[in-house]
Coordinates of C-alpha atoms in Angstrom, one line a residue:
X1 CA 66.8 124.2 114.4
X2 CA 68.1 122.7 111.5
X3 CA 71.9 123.3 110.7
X4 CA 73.8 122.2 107.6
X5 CA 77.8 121.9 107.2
X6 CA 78.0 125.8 107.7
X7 CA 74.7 126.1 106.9
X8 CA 71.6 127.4 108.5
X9 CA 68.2 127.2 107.4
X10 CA 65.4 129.3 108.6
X11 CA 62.0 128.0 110.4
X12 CA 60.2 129.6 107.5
X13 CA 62.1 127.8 104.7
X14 CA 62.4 124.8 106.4
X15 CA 58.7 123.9 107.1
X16 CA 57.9 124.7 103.5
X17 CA 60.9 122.9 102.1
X18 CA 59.2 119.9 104.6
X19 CA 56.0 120.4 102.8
X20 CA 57.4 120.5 99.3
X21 CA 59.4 117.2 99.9
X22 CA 56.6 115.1 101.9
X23 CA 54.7 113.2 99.4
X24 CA 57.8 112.0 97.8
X25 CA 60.1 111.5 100.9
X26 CA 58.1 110.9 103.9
X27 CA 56.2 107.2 103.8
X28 CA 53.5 109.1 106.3
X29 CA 52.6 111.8 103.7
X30 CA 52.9 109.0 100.6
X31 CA 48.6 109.8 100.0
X32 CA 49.9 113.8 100.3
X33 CA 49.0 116.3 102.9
X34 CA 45.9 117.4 103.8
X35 CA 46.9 120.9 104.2
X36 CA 49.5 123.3 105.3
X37 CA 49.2 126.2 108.0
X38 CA 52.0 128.7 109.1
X39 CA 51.6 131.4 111.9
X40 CA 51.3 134.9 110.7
X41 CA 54.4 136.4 111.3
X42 CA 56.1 133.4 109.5
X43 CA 57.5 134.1 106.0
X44 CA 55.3 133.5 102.9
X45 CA 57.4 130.6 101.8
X46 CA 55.3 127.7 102.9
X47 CA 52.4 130.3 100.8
X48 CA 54.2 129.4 97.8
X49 CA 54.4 125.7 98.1
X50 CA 50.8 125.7 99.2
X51 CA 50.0 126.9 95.7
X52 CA 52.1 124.8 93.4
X53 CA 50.3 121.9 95.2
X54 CA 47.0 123.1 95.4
X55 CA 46.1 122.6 99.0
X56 CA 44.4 124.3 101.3
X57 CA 46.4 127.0 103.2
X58 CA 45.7 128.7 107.0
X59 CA 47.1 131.6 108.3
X60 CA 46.9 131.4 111.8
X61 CA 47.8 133.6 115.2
X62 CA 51.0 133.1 116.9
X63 CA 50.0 130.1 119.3
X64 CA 50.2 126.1 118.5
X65 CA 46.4 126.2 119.9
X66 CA 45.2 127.6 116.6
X67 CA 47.0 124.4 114.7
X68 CA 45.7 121.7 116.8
X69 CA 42.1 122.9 116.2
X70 CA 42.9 122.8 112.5
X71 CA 44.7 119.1 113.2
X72 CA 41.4 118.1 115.1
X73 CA 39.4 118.9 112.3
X74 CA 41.3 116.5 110.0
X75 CA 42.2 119.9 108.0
X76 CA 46.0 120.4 108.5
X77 CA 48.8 118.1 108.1
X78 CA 52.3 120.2 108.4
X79 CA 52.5 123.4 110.0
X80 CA 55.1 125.7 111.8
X81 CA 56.0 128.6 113.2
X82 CA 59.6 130.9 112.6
X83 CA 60.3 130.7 116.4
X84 CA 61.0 127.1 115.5
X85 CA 58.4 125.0 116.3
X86 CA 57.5 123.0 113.6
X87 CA 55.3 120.2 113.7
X88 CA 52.1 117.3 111.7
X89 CA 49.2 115.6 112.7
X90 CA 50.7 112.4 114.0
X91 CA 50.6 114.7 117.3
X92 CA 49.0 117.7 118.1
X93 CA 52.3 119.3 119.2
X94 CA 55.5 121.1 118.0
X95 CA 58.0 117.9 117.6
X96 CA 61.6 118.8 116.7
X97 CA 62.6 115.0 116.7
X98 CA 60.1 114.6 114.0
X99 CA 61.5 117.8 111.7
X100 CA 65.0 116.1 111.8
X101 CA 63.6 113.3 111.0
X102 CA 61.7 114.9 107.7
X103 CA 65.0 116.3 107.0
X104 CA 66.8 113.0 107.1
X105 CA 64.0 111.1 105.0
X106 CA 64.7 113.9 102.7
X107 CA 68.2 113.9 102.5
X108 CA 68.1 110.0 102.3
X109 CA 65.6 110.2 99.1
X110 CA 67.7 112.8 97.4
X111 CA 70.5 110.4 97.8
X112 CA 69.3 107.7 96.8
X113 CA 70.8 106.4 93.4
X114 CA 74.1 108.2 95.3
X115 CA 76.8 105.3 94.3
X116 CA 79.8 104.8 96.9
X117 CA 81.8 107.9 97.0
X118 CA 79.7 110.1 94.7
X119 CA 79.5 113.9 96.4
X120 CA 76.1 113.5 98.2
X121 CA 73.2 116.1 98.4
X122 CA 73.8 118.5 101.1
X123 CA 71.2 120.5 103.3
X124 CA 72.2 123.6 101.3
X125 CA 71.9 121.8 98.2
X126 CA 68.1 121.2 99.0
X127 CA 67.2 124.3 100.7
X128 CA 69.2 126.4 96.8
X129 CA 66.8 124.4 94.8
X130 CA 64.2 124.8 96.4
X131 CA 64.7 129.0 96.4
X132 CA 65.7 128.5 92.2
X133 CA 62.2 126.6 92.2
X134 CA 60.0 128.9 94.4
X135 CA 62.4 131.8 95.8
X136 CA 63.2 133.2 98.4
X137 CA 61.8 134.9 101.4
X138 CA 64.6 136.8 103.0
X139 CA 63.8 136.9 106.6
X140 CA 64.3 138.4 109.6
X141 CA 63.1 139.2 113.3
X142 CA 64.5 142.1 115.3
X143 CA 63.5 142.0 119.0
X144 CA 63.5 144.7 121.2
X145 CA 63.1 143.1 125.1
X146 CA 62.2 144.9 128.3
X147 CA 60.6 148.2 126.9
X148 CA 58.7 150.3 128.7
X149 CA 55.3 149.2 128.6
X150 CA 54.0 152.9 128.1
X151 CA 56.1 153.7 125.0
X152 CA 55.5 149.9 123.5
X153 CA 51.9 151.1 124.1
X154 CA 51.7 153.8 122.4
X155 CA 54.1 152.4 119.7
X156 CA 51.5 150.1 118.5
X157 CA 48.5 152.3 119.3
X158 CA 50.0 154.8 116.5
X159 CA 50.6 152.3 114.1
X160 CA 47.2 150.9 114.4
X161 CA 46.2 154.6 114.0
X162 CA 48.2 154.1 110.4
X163 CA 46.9 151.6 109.5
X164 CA 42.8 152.3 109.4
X165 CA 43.9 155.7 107.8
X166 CA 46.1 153.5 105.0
X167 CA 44.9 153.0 101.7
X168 CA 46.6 151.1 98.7
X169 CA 48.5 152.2 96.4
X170 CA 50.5 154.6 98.7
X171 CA 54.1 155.0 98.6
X172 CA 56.1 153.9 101.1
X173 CA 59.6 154.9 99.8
X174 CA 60.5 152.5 97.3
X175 CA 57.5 150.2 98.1
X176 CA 53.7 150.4 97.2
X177 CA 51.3 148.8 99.5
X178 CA 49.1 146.2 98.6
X179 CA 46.8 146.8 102.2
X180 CA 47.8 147.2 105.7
X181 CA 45.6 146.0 109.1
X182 CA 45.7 144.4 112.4
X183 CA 45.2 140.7 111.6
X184 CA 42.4 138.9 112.7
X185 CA 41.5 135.2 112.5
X186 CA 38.3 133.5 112.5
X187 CA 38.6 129.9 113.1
X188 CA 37.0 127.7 110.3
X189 CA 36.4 124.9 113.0
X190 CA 35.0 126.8 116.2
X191 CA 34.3 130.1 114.3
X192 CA 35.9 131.8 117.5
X193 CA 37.3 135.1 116.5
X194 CA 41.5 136.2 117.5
X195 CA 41.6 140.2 117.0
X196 CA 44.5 142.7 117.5
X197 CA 46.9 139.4 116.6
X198 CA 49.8 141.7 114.9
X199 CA 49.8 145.2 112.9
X200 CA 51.1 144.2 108.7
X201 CA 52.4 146.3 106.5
X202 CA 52.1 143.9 102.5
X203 CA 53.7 145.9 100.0
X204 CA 52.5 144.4 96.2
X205 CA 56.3 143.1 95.8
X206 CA 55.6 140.5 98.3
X207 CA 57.5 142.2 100.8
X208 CA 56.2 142.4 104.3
X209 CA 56.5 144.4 107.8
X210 CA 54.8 143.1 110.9
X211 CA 54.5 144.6 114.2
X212 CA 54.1 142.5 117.9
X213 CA 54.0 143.3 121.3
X214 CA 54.0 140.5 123.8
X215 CA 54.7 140.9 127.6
X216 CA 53.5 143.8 129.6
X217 CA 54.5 142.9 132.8
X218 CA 56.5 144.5 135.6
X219 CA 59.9 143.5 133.4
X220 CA 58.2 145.6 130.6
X221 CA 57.2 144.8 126.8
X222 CA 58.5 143.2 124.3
X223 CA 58.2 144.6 120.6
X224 CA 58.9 142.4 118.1
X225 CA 59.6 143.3 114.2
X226 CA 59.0 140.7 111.4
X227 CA 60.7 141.9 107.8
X228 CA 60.2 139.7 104.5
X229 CA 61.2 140.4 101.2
X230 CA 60.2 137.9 98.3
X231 CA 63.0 137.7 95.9
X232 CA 62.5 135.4 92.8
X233 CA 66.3 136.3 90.9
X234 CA 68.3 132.9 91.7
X235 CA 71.5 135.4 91.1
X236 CA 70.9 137.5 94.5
X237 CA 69.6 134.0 96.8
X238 CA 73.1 134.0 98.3
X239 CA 73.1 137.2 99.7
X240 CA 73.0 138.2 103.7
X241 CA 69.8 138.0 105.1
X242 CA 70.6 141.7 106.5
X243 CA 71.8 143.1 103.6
X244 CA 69.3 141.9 101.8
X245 CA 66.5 143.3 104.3
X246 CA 68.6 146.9 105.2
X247 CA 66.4 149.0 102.6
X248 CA 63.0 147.2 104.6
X249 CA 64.2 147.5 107.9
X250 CA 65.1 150.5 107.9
X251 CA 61.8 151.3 106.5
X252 CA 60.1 149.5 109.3
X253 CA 62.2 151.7 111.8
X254 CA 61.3 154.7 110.0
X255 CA 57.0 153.7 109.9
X256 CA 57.0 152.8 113.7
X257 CA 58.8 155.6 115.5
X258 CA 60.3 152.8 117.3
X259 CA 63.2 155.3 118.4
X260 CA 60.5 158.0 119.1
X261 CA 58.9 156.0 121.2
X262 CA 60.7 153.5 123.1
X263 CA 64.0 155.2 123.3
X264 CA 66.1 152.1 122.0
X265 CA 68.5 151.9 119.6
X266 CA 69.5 149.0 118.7
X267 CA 67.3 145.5 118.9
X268 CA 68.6 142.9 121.9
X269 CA 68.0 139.6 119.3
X270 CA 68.5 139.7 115.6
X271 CA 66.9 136.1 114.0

């Protein structure tokens, strides 16, 4: 996790705000990464500074497994995921040690040519500048622990159900969908094939809803929401995260029946 003075920033922003910074900060990445990889339900930001460098991008399942095949393969060089593990190729693991220490090798180079008792660059500093450069993906993860299995079940089983019978274009209140579908990965080193990794919802605004289930043991599911809205206007970066999200979320309540069908109300985490 990486706090500033009364400041948080994101997984999502921070591995892409990593990536943006390396060539120029980090001594390892001085030649420039190889390439960049984020999990699926992790926000589009790192997509963004993929592009601007022109590198080569992966979208990969929840799971470190499907990074270390790509760091193997000499493909990948910074990766993470927006449950906070972010990690490079000098191991094949998450390393939060080694995410402070990007952050500090950034800070340090952004202070630089700071003379003694000049106001220095903060972590929020970097993280606004980097959302006026690329903008931001508002973010957020609602979790919903201990369902019952049966409803969580059927929960996804309906939205799948949605989804082959979705087509583009469609209206879903304010937003228009770009496609929606159940990822699948194919790995470009092993060609071994992940289905059923997460049911997405990609509206043509950038915004996005994904649906997870994970656990169905005798403690029951847990269904987890991703929500993602892209917002390029520099004057509405400061807003709440929630706030931001409401019009989405509640949109993302609304699509899955998640009341309907697992009887909660409220989520037990909010990240």
């Amino acid at each position: 996790m990486i706090l500033g003075k009364g400041f948080f920033v994101t997984p999502s922003d921070s591995v892409a705000i990593i990536a943006a910074n390396a060539q120029a900060a980090i001594p390892y990445f001085q030649g420039g990464p190889k390439g960049l990889a984020r999990s699926m339900p992790t926000s589009g930001s790192l997509d963004r500074v993929t592009q601007k460098l022109n590198l080569p991008f992966f979208e990969v399942p929840t799971g470190w497994k499907f990074f270390g095949n790509l760091m193997d393969a000499g493909k990948l060089s910074i990766c993470g995921e927006e449950s906070f593990g972010t990690g490079s190729d000098h191991i094949r693991e998450k390393d939060g040690i080694w995410a402070v220490l990007a952050w500090l090798s950034i800070l340090a180079f952004r202070n630089k040519d700071k003379k003694p008792g000049e106001k220095l660059v903060s972590v929020s500093d970097v993280v606004k500048e980097h959302w006026a450069t690329y903008g931001r993906n508002f973010f957020s993860r609602y979790d919903y622990e201990e369902c019952e299995s049966e409803g969580a079940n059927k929960m996804i089983d309906y939205l799948r159900d949605l989804v082959s019978k979705s087509k583009a274009g469609e209206k879903y209140g304010s937003y228009v969908l770009q496609f929606a579908d159940d990822f699948t990965y194919t790995d470009p080193v092993d060609g071994s094939v992940a289905s059923k990794q997460g049911v997405r919802f990609v509206f043509t605004d950038g915004s996005r809803i994904i649906y997870r289930l994970s656990g169905t043991g005798s403690a029951g599911a847990t269904v987890r929401i991703y929500i993602e809205q892209f917002e390029p206007d520099v004057s509405k970066h400061d807003m709440d995260a929630q706030i931001a999200l409401k019009p989405l979320i509640d949109l993302a309540l609304s699509i899955s029946k998640l009341k309907d069908f697992t009887g909660r109300e409220k989520p037990t985490v909010i990240t």
